[in-house]
XYZ file of C-alpha atoms in Angstrom:
670
model
C 41.947 -33.816 -1.199
C 41.151 -30.170 -0.515
C 38.528 -28.508 -2.689
C 39.744 -25.248 -4.234
C 37.845 -21.980 -3.953
C 37.034 -21.809 -7.711
C 35.430 -25.258 -7.455
C 33.386 -24.140 -4.445
C 32.224 -21.009 -6.246
C 31.320 -23.054 -9.311
C 29.314 -25.561 -7.244
C 27.453 -22.797 -5.421
C 26.579 -21.109 -8.714
C 25.400 -24.438 -10.193
C 23.176 -25.087 -7.181
C 21.675 -21.602 -7.331
C 20.885 -21.902 -11.039
C 19.342 -25.355 -10.602
C 17.221 -24.268 -7.619
C 16.147 -21.086 -9.396
C 15.008 -23.102 -12.443
C 13.166 -25.543 -10.191
C 11.467 -22.734 -8.261
C 10.372 -21.012 -11.475
C 8.992 -24.260 -12.871
C 7.095 -25.011 -9.655
C 5.710 -21.596 -8.653
C 5.313 -19.913 -12.049
C 4.889 -22.656 -14.653
C 3.137 -25.088 -12.278
C 5.283 -27.804 -13.870
C 7.730 -29.220 -11.273
C 11.186 -30.236 -12.518
C 12.428 -31.876 -9.320
C 10.855 -34.076 -6.687
C 10.548 -32.332 -3.329
C 13.120 -34.597 -1.689
C 15.708 -33.804 -4.384
C 15.008 -30.076 -4.169
C 15.416 -30.194 -0.370
C 18.750 -32.036 -0.636
C 20.167 -29.500 -3.102
C 18.855 -26.619 -0.983
C 20.505 -28.004 2.163
C 23.783 -28.473 0.296
C 23.706 -24.822 -0.785
C 22.877 -23.747 2.780
C 25.857 -25.658 4.165
C 28.253 -24.221 1.565
C 27.049 -20.659 2.223
C 27.355 -21.237 5.961
C 30.964 -22.333 5.488
C 31.742 -19.528 2.998
C 29.460 -16.633 4.081
C 31.343 -14.098 1.945
C 30.034 -15.939 -1.142
C 26.369 -15.306 -0.198
C 24.547 -13.060 -2.674
C 21.116 -11.384 -2.299
C 19.665 -13.384 -5.204
C 20.535 -16.755 -3.655
C 17.428 -18.947 -3.057
C 18.481 -19.259 0.593
C 18.052 -15.493 1.115
C 14.290 -15.330 0.575
C 13.600 -15.052 4.314
C 15.427 -12.480 6.442
C 17.461 -13.740 9.369
C 15.786 -11.412 11.886
C 12.716 -9.161 12.120
C 13.169 -5.512 11.122
C 12.352 -2.651 13.496
C 10.045 -0.759 11.125
C 9.419 0.142 7.514
C 10.800 3.253 5.864
C 8.892 5.479 3.473
C 10.321 5.537 -0.066
C 9.459 7.556 -3.133
C 8.427 5.538 -6.165
C 10.721 5.875 -9.165
C 7.569 5.893 -11.318
C 4.193 6.855 -9.726
C 1.495 4.209 -9.270
C -1.771 5.695 -10.481
C -5.276 4.569 -9.565
C -7.708 3.494 -12.280
C -10.958 5.163 -13.253
C -13.940 2.829 -12.801
C -16.569 1.735 -15.341
C -19.536 -0.550 -14.693
C -21.021 -1.328 -18.105
C -20.502 -1.079 -21.868
C -21.927 2.441 -21.955
C -19.302 3.638 -19.459
C -16.641 2.000 -21.624
C -17.882 3.764 -24.744
C -17.822 7.130 -22.973
C -14.219 6.441 -21.929
C -13.305 5.494 -25.496
C -14.918 8.695 -26.819
C -12.916 10.767 -24.327
C -9.523 9.378 -25.271
C -10.248 9.352 -29.011
C -10.935 13.106 -28.910
C -7.382 13.646 -27.628
C -5.566 11.919 -30.499
C -5.490 12.598 -34.228
C -5.073 9.049 -35.520
C -5.362 5.588 -33.978
C -2.812 3.160 -35.389
C -3.580 0.281 -33.040
C -7.070 0.392 -31.503
C -6.684 -2.978 -29.766
C -7.264 -3.446 -26.028
C -5.588 -5.751 -23.529
C -8.031 -7.249 -21.014
C -6.620 -8.506 -17.712
C -8.511 -9.817 -14.694
C -8.443 -7.257 -11.865
C -6.872 -9.142 -8.959
C -8.235 -8.397 -5.485
C -4.943 -8.001 -3.624
C -2.275 -5.453 -2.776
C -0.220 -3.580 -5.398
C 3.580 -3.823 -5.307
C 6.370 -1.905 -7.039
C 9.530 -3.933 -7.676
C 12.915 -2.541 -8.687
C 15.646 -4.623 -10.350
C 19.151 -3.255 -10.840
C 21.195 -5.234 -13.358
C 18.657 -8.032 -13.081
C 18.783 -8.336 -9.261
C 15.816 -7.493 -7.017
C 16.924 -4.507 -4.916
C 13.647 -3.014 -3.697
C 10.028 -3.923 -3.115
C 7.539 -1.281 -2.004
C 3.821 -0.964 -1.273
C 1.670 1.316 -3.399
C 1.069 3.795 -0.548
C -0.452 6.986 -1.938
C 0.948 6.288 -5.405
C 3.886 8.679 -4.959
C 5.453 7.193 -1.841
C 5.112 3.763 -0.281
C 6.759 1.607 2.363
C 9.870 -0.376 1.547
C 9.121 -4.031 2.296
C 11.928 -5.681 0.317
C 12.602 -8.315 2.962
C 8.954 -9.424 2.826
C 8.708 -9.295 -0.963
C 11.670 -11.663 -1.211
C 9.586 -14.376 0.479
C 7.061 -14.495 -2.379
C 8.121 -17.466 -4.504
C 6.551 -16.208 -7.741
C 8.729 -13.066 -7.579
C 12.204 -13.813 -9.024
C 15.197 -12.596 -7.010
C 17.179 -12.605 -10.255
C 15.665 -11.993 -13.679
C 16.011 -14.666 -16.351
C 17.519 -12.074 -18.676
C 20.848 -12.528 -20.456
C 21.769 -8.821 -20.576
C 19.215 -6.997 -18.400
C 18.911 -3.181 -18.442
C 20.572 -1.345 -15.549
C 17.126 -0.719 -14.056
C 13.792 -2.462 -14.545
C 10.549 -1.547 -12.747
C 7.829 -4.185 -12.412
C 4.341 -3.607 -11.055
C 1.886 -6.261 -9.998
C -0.504 -7.570 -7.364
C 0.301 -9.672 -4.313
C -2.620 -11.833 -3.220
C -3.674 -14.822 -1.157
C -5.113 -17.906 -2.824
C -8.534 -18.770 -1.403
C -7.350 -22.145 -0.092
C -4.453 -20.441 1.647
C -6.819 -17.897 3.196
C -9.014 -20.721 4.515
C -5.962 -22.573 5.873
C -4.775 -19.505 7.769
C -8.188 -18.900 9.317
C -8.500 -22.540 10.382
C -5.139 -22.289 12.137
C -6.125 -18.999 13.800
C -9.449 -20.474 14.924
C -7.654 -23.429 16.536
C -5.356 -20.988 18.368
C -8.276 -18.819 19.497
C -7.029 -15.862 17.430
C -9.216 -13.329 15.593
C -10.042 -14.466 12.060
C -8.702 -12.598 9.029
C -11.449 -10.469 7.455
C -10.896 -11.237 3.759
C -8.086 -12.254 1.371
C -7.376 -8.692 0.219
C -6.927 -7.259 3.727
C -5.011 -10.364 4.751
C -2.569 -9.872 1.854
C -2.029 -6.200 2.711
C -1.576 -6.997 6.410
C 0.833 -9.822 5.634
C 3.071 -7.536 3.581
C 3.385 -5.191 6.588
C 4.573 -7.883 9.016
C 7.917 -6.914 10.534
C 9.068 -10.535 10.647
C 9.595 -11.890 7.124
C 9.433 -15.482 8.378
C 5.753 -14.857 9.209
C 5.227 -13.495 5.691
C 6.814 -16.611 4.239
C 4.451 -18.826 6.240
C 1.422 -17.145 4.662
C 2.494 -18.110 1.112
C 1.518 -15.023 -0.832
C 1.280 -15.191 -4.627
C 2.028 -12.487 -7.198
C 0.834 -11.617 -10.710
C 2.970 -9.138 -12.688
C 1.157 -6.787 -15.080
C 3.389 -3.772 -15.865
C 6.977 -3.580 -17.107
C 9.029 -0.364 -17.274
C 12.356 -0.575 -19.116
C 14.640 2.116 -20.612
C 13.644 0.944 -24.100
C 9.879 0.554 -23.982
C 8.314 -2.305 -25.925
C 5.766 -1.523 -28.612
C 2.712 -2.954 -26.858
C 1.342 -4.010 -23.483
C 0.860 -7.499 -24.912
C 4.592 -7.674 -25.670
C 5.334 -6.510 -22.111
C 3.240 -9.312 -20.619
C 5.018 -11.894 -22.791
C 8.433 -10.548 -21.776
C 7.438 -10.580 -18.096
C 6.767 -14.302 -18.431
C 10.063 -14.886 -20.234
C 12.139 -13.169 -17.529
C 10.605 -15.190 -14.725
C 7.280 -13.698 -13.595
C 3.893 -15.267 -13.145
C 1.442 -13.414 -15.428
C -2.290 -14.061 -15.302
C -3.001 -16.668 -18.000
C -6.542 -15.409 -18.633
C -5.521 -12.176 -20.384
C -7.087 -11.404 -23.740
C -6.265 -9.151 -26.708
C -9.477 -7.536 -28.014
C -9.994 -5.520 -31.196
C -13.160 -3.702 -30.064
C -15.112 -2.696 -26.959
C -17.791 -5.238 -27.893
C -15.147 -7.944 -27.645
C -14.000 -6.474 -24.326
C -17.579 -6.648 -23.073
C -17.906 -10.321 -24.094
C -14.719 -11.102 -22.122
C -16.126 -9.173 -19.135
C -19.456 -11.034 -19.256
C -17.784 -14.423 -19.614
C -15.636 -13.915 -16.535
C -18.483 -12.527 -14.430
C -19.650 -16.118 -13.969
C -16.365 -17.989 -14.508
C -14.500 -15.964 -11.874
C -16.284 -17.974 -9.176
C -14.284 -21.030 -10.256
C -10.923 -19.245 -9.846
C -8.588 -19.982 -6.951
C -8.296 -16.259 -6.130
C -10.613 -13.238 -5.951
C -11.136 -10.858 -8.865
C -13.524 -7.895 -8.796
C -13.440 -6.792 -12.433
C -11.445 -6.445 -15.635
C -8.655 -3.947 -16.327
C -8.816 -2.628 -19.889
C -5.684 -1.006 -21.367
C -4.894 0.427 -24.758
C -2.375 -2.006 -26.187
C -0.199 0.475 -28.082
C 2.440 2.051 -25.814
C 2.988 5.019 -28.147
C -0.716 5.789 -27.846
C -0.502 5.445 -24.066
C 2.361 7.966 -23.983
C 0.413 10.364 -26.182
C -2.635 10.266 -23.903
C -0.732 10.506 -20.608
C -2.482 10.994 -17.268
C -5.047 13.100 -15.459
C -4.324 14.152 -11.859
C -5.492 10.726 -10.649
C -5.785 8.288 -13.554
C -4.080 7.144 -16.745
C -6.259 8.156 -19.699
C -5.396 4.931 -21.518
C -6.713 2.429 -18.958
C -9.919 1.805 -17.026
C -11.255 -0.768 -14.527
C -14.520 -2.412 -15.558
C -15.941 -3.482 -12.182
C -18.394 -6.279 -11.504
C -21.619 -5.484 -9.610
C -21.277 -5.751 -5.854
C -22.431 -9.054 -4.384
C -25.730 -8.884 -2.499
C -27.220 -10.978 0.317
C -30.395 -10.958 2.508
C -30.308 -10.694 6.308
C -32.418 -9.452 9.252
C -31.944 -6.180 11.159
C -31.536 -6.856 14.896
C -30.956 -3.253 16.001
C -30.210 0.256 14.727
C -27.471 2.203 16.509
C -25.574 5.433 15.861
C -21.838 6.133 15.782
C -20.265 9.540 16.446
C -17.194 10.210 14.284
C -14.243 12.556 14.705
C -16.013 15.379 12.812
C -19.101 15.013 15.024
C -21.075 13.310 12.255
C -23.677 10.940 13.703
C -23.921 7.909 11.419
C -26.736 5.372 11.869
C -25.743 1.699 11.587
C -27.825 -1.430 11.079
C -26.809 -4.338 13.315
C -27.823 -7.558 11.555
C -27.794 -11.321 11.663
C -24.289 -12.350 10.465
C -24.175 -13.092 6.728
C -21.421 -14.071 4.288
C -20.790 -11.363 1.677
C -17.924 -11.156 -0.860
C -15.777 -13.499 1.209
C -16.366 -11.885 4.627
C -18.816 -12.154 7.528
C -20.906 -8.987 7.775
C -22.858 -7.961 10.889
C -23.081 -4.182 10.499
C -23.948 -1.912 7.587
C -23.975 1.860 7.270
C -27.313 3.657 6.844
C -25.485 6.888 5.925
C -27.849 9.539 7.361
C -31.371 10.469 8.444
C -32.572 10.997 4.863
C -31.401 7.520 3.848
C -33.283 5.966 6.795
C -36.429 7.807 5.717
C -35.952 6.754 2.103
C -35.510 3.079 3.027
C -38.084 3.184 5.859
C -35.836 0.652 7.580
C -36.969 -0.777 10.916
C -35.757 -3.259 13.507
C -36.882 -6.728 12.441
C -36.850 -5.934 8.722
C -35.416 -8.338 6.173
C -32.973 -6.327 4.078
C -30.674 -6.773 1.086
C -27.090 -5.662 1.752
C -24.042 -5.286 -0.476
C -20.521 -3.963 -0.236
C -20.151 -0.500 -1.715
C -16.907 -0.605 -3.675
C -16.576 -4.183 -2.292
C -15.444 -2.644 1.008
C -18.183 -0.916 3.045
C -21.380 -2.915 3.684
C -24.585 -0.942 3.021
C -28.315 -1.640 2.942
C -29.665 -1.564 -0.620
C -33.386 -2.149 -0.001
C -35.956 -3.412 2.485
C -38.228 -6.378 1.753
C -41.353 -4.809 3.272
C -43.518 -7.875 2.505
C -41.513 -9.724 5.171
C -41.807 -6.938 7.773
C -43.090 -7.911 11.279
C -46.517 -6.458 12.036
C -45.378 -4.833 15.297
C -42.436 -2.900 13.749
C -42.151 0.869 14.276
C -40.397 3.578 12.203
C -36.908 4.428 13.489
C -36.266 7.902 14.894
C -32.775 9.421 15.063
C -31.809 10.501 18.628
C -32.098 14.176 19.561
C -29.084 14.065 21.906
C -25.541 12.833 21.364
C -25.230 9.294 22.773
C -21.657 10.036 23.882
C -21.923 13.427 25.645
C -25.649 14.212 25.843
C -25.377 17.455 23.844
C -28.218 18.476 21.541
C -27.601 17.236 18.000
C -27.935 19.685 15.116
C -28.391 19.357 11.381
C -26.738 22.171 9.385
C -29.046 23.632 6.740
C -26.831 22.583 3.806
C -26.083 19.050 5.002
C -27.802 15.677 5.218
C -25.734 14.730 8.278
C -26.768 15.224 11.888
C -23.845 16.425 14.028
C -22.665 16.794 17.581
C -21.109 20.261 17.807
C -19.630 19.860 21.282
C -15.860 20.040 20.674
C -15.312 18.356 24.070
C -17.375 15.315 23.101
C -15.381 12.169 23.981
C -16.298 10.549 20.653
C -14.971 13.498 18.640
C -11.788 13.577 20.721
C -11.372 9.805 20.352
C -11.786 9.948 16.581
C -9.369 12.869 16.313
C -6.670 11.077 18.318
C -7.032 7.835 16.344
C -6.832 9.757 13.064
C -3.817 11.748 14.298
C -1.924 8.554 15.144
C -2.878 6.705 11.944
C -0.273 5.434 9.486
C -0.719 8.182 6.865
C -0.781 10.920 9.501
C 1.680 10.981 12.420
C 2.077 7.167 12.451
C 2.255 6.745 16.238
C 2.712 3.020 16.788
C 0.925 1.662 19.858
C -1.639 4.452 20.103
C -4.647 2.365 19.150
C -8.317 2.646 19.977
C -8.097 0.934 23.382
C -5.269 3.166 24.621
C -7.043 6.285 23.345
C -10.179 5.266 25.233
C -8.148 4.841 28.434
C -6.446 8.227 28.033
C -9.832 9.925 27.637
C -11.455 7.904 30.432
C -8.750 8.994 32.888
C -8.902 12.600 31.671
C -5.252 12.576 30.557
C -5.920 14.213 27.195
C -8.410 16.832 26.061
C -6.769 17.577 22.712
C -4.137 16.298 20.293
C -1.504 18.583 21.823
C -1.931 16.930 25.238
C -0.346 13.756 23.854
C 3.016 15.533 23.868
C 2.798 16.295 27.595
C 2.090 12.728 28.718
C 4.529 11.105 31.163
C 5.640 7.491 31.298
C 4.263 7.028 34.804
C 0.805 8.308 33.743
C 0.522 5.737 30.960
C 2.101 2.937 33.010
C -0.645 3.331 35.616
C -3.413 2.558 33.093
C -5.094 -0.839 32.897
C -3.062 -3.490 31.040
C -0.142 -1.109 30.647
C 3.312 -1.263 32.176
C 6.540 0.691 32.199
C 7.874 -0.951 29.039
C 4.684 -0.364 27.037
C 4.449 3.190 28.354
C 8.072 3.889 27.425
C 7.521 2.559 23.909
C 4.431 4.724 23.461
C 6.170 7.876 24.699
C 9.062 7.116 22.328
C 6.621 6.757 19.421
C 4.917 10.026 20.331
C 8.280 11.808 20.475
C 9.304 10.306 17.124
C 6.131 11.664 15.531
C 7.531 15.182 15.954
C 9.836 14.411 13.022
C 6.942 13.855 10.602
C 6.752 16.404 7.750
C 4.275 19.285 7.634
C 1.949 17.644 5.098
C 1.405 14.690 7.458
C 0.652 17.046 10.334
C -1.826 18.899 8.119
C -3.549 15.638 7.203
C -3.515 14.538 10.843
C -5.437 17.658 11.917
C -8.504 16.043 10.413
C -9.778 18.999 8.403
C -12.922 17.891 6.567
C -12.355 16.684 2.983
C -8.537 16.944 3.285
C -6.928 13.600 2.505
C -3.219 12.756 2.506
C -2.833 13.561 -1.204
C -4.686 16.879 -0.874
C -2.520 17.782 2.119
C 0.594 17.351 -0.045
C -0.873 19.584 -2.756
C -1.694 22.295 -0.214
C 1.783 22.191 1.314
C 3.463 22.442 -2.090
C 1.734 25.806 -2.647
C 1.667 26.998 0.983
C 4.794 25.539 2.626
C 4.159 26.921 6.139
C 1.160 26.903 8.473
C 1.254 30.720 8.621
C 0.959 31.033 4.837
C -1.840 28.477 4.698
C -3.683 30.233 7.535
C -3.609 33.520 5.583
C -4.826 31.977 2.315
C -8.327 32.692 1.081
C -10.572 30.007 -0.345
C -10.270 31.559 -3.813
C -6.469 31.199 -3.661
C -6.709 27.586 -2.546
C -9.040 26.767 -5.438
C -6.292 27.779 -7.850
C -4.252 24.725 -6.797
C -4.630 21.956 -9.338
C -6.519 19.136 -7.601
C -8.097 21.293 -4.871
C -11.809 21.865 -5.459
C -14.190 24.411 -3.976
C -15.370 22.099 -1.182
C -11.836 21.426 0.074
C -10.764 25.064 -0.325
C -13.649 26.446 1.720
C -13.259 23.767 4.390
C -9.541 24.582 4.840
C -10.106 28.339 4.859
C -12.906 27.962 7.408
C -10.783 25.726 9.675
C -8.010 28.315 9.859
C -10.524 31.023 10.817
C -11.355 29.270 14.105
C -9.232 30.715 16.985
C -9.191 27.380 18.841
C -7.549 25.731 15.829
C -4.842 28.396 15.635
C -4.229 27.884 19.364
C -3.827 24.153 18.685
C -1.204 24.847 16.006
C 0.663 27.132 18.399
C 0.699 24.403 21.045
C 1.939 21.832 18.522
C 4.712 24.186 17.384
C 5.824 24.750 20.989
C 6.255 21.008 21.613
C 8.384 20.683 18.473
C 6.163 19.498 15.629
C 7.030 20.546 12.084
C 4.620 23.119 10.633
C 6.672 24.053 7.593
C 7.943 22.195 4.561
C 11.636 21.368 4.561
C 13.274 23.420 1.825
C 15.801 21.449 -0.212
C 18.587 23.469 -1.765
C 19.601 22.063 -5.151
C 23.393 22.017 -5.252
C 24.834 21.446 -8.721
C 26.550 18.087 -8.981
C 30.310 18.439 -8.876
C 30.752 14.865 -10.021
C 33.180 13.766 -7.303
C 31.688 10.268 -7.540
C 30.943 10.282 -11.250
C 30.965 6.745 -12.655
C 31.410 5.162 -9.202
C 29.174 2.445 -7.735
C 28.545 2.487 -3.981
C 26.773 0.230 -1.503
C 25.617 1.361 1.963
C 25.583 -0.964 4.969
C 24.739 -0.404 8.626
C 23.336 2.707 10.335
C 25.112 5.983 9.554
C 25.652 8.527 12.373
C 23.643 11.425 10.888
C 22.457 10.526 7.388
C 19.431 8.374 6.639
C 19.741 5.846 3.801
C 17.663 8.049 1.507
C 19.727 11.184 2.247
C 23.003 9.332 1.782
C 21.749 7.934 -1.506
C 20.626 11.394 -2.653
C 24.037 12.855 -1.745
C 25.856 10.162 -3.720
C 23.616 10.601 -6.757
C 23.985 14.409 -6.635
C 27.714 13.832 -6.939
C 27.398 11.536 -9.935
C 27.545 8.183 -8.142
C 25.235 5.186 -8.301
C 23.876 3.303 -5.275
C 23.003 -0.400 -5.421
C 21.982 -2.914 -2.780
C 24.166 -5.785 -3.975
C 27.919 -5.971 -3.495
C 30.170 -7.296 -6.280
C 33.706 -6.984 -7.600
C 32.487 -4.002 -9.644
C 31.561 -2.027 -6.499
C 33.926 0.935 -5.938
C 33.060 1.868 -2.344
C 31.210 0.381 0.631
C 29.873 3.101 2.961
C 29.984 1.555 6.433
C 27.879 2.499 9.464
C 27.197 0.893 12.825
C 25.986 -2.731 12.940
C 27.329 -3.449 9.463
C 26.322 -6.899 8.290
C 27.901 -9.564 6.097
C 28.525 -6.994 3.344
C 31.473 -5.637 5.332
C 33.129 -9.049 5.486
C 32.466 -9.633 1.799
C 33.874 -6.192 0.887
C 37.050 -6.929 2.806
C 37.425 -10.234 0.929
C 36.899 -8.445 -2.392
C 39.272 -5.630 -1.293
C 36.639 -2.943 -1.886
C 37.458 0.518 -0.474
C 35.573 1.249 2.750
C 34.213 4.714 3.552
C 32.886 6.136 6.795
C 30.125 8.749 6.683
C 32.701 11.447 7.426
C 34.885 10.271 4.518
C 31.857 10.226 2.196
C 30.930 13.784 3.209
C 34.535 14.868 2.710
C 34.640 13.419 -0.832
C 31.356 15.124 -1.722
C 32.496 18.490 -0.371
C 35.753 18.655 -2.334
C-alpha cells in the first residue's frame, strides 16, 4: 500500500510538533516529556522522511538546527532596533541618584515598580521572528550593527525555531544573553587539555568566541544556553513583567530568579541577597539589571546617546585575590604609550587564571610603591582587566628595591618622554617596531578593516623582515614575499593577500577608526563621518566644529584636529587613496517607492551577480515588497542566484515564480 503525500505531510508535521514540545520541556522547563531513546527514534524517523521528501523541509524543523556545511564568513547587518548599553551603579546611593534623574524628567509616576533581573555574564543576541519563524540571529556588535550568525543561533536548544504563538505578529524582536553553563565550560577545557589545546579563558569569552565559529556543528557541540529578557512586538505590552511572562509562554527560557520590587530599598535587598547566592548558580552573573516596569514610562523617558534612561546595571564588587609579584615589565602600545605590567604567580580570579596585571603608569607605581617580591591584592577592573589594588607591605622582602621606569624604549632604544599634561610615558619614535606592530594589528582588527589572517605573529614577521614600515605598505605586498616567511606557504599567502584586497571595500568610518587616532572608537568614527563624509572635509575641520557633533567631546575633537595637522598623516591618507581604499561615505540616493512589488512576498536564494543580500532586500522593500527567509505557498517570487539551495527545488514544487537578478531589476525599474 502506497502512502499518499497528504499522509506524509501530516506525519512530518506531527513529528515536528512532538519533537518541538519535547525539546521545550527538556531545555526550557527542565521537565522531560520523553525518554531519550524515544526522542531519538522519532527524530530519526523525521530525518528519514525529510531525506526522502527534501522539498518538505522547513527552516523551523528540529532537524535544521545545525547547518549542513560551514559558512565562509559572517555578514554585517543593521539591527532593526538598536541594542543600547546600560549605565552602571555600584550601591544604593548610585541607584537613588539614578532614580532622582529620571523622576525629574516625568510629571507623574503611575507605576513606580522595578523589575530586577540577574545580569548574565555572556554575549548579547538579537533575534528576529517573522510570522513566528526564526529568520535572523545577530550579535550585539556596536549596538547599531552586528554580525548575522543565524546558523549558529539555531543550534542553541533554548532558542525556539518556531514560536509557540497561535497568531504571531508579522515581526517579533527578542533580545537576550547567550552563555555557557559552568559545568559545560569545565567540560570543554578538560577536552582541550587532553588534546593539548589552549584553554578557554572564561565562560563569557568562550560564549562570544563560540558564536563566531564558522562551522555551526562546532557551536552545537559547545551547548550554549540562552536567557531571553526583552520582547519587541507591534503592540507593546503594558509592563516588562508581562513581557517576561509572554516570553516564557511563547517558548523561551527566562531567568527564574527575576523579582518585581516596589521600591529601591527592595531592589537593594534583592541585590544583597544574590551577592552571596550567585556563587551557587550554574552560570556566572556580575550584577543585577534594574528596569522600570511600566513600558509607557520607559517610552516617555527614552534614551541618552549611550543608555536607556529607564534601566541601570547594579554591579557587584570585583573579586579580589592575593598573589606575589615575580617581575615588573613594560609594554609599548600602538600610540607609543609605555605601560608597566606586573608579572605574578598565577592566581584564579573571577573564573580565570591571571598572571599579569596592569600598573597603568609611573604615577600609579609611585602611589602603590610596588616592588618585585611584593605580595599584592589584584582584582579585575570591570571584571575584564586585572589590576593591582594594593600592596601588603608587611609581607615585603627585606632586600626589595623601589622600581624605576626605563629611560629608553625597550623596543627601539629611543629616549622616552612624558608630555607635560599626561601621566603616561611615551616613545615618540614613529618608526618604533612596537608602535608599527600595534598600528597594524589595530588596522586589521574586526571593527576596523577586518583583515582575516593578519594576526600578531604575521605582523611580527612582516616587521622583522622589513616588508612593511606603515599601514599603506600592506597594500603593496606580494604573494611570494609572504610565502617566503616562516610557517607560511603559497596558499596562506594567497589567502592573506585576498583578505588585504577585500579590506579596500570597507566603508570610510572603518578606515577612520583603523587609523588609530587617540580616543576615536568605532562609534565615534561613525559620528564623525556622518557630519564630515569625506577625509578632505574632516581634515579641514577645526576642533570647535568637531565639538558641535553630538557625542564628540573636547578631548576627541582636539585629538582628531591635531592628527590631521600632521603632514605624515595626510601623506598616509594619500597613499591609502591611491591603492583604492574608501575615504568618503557612500551617498545613498532615496528614490521614492513606485510600489512595483507592493504586497508581494519574496525570498532570496543563492549568490546574486551584482547585488548583495542587503542591497537586494533594500531594493525590494523600496518597491513595496517584503523579504522573508522561509519559503511557503504564500511566497510570490523566489529571486535565484548562483549555488541556489533546496529552496529552488521547493519553489519549483510549489510552482512559485522564479526571478533572476536582471528580472528583479527590470521589475523595479518599470
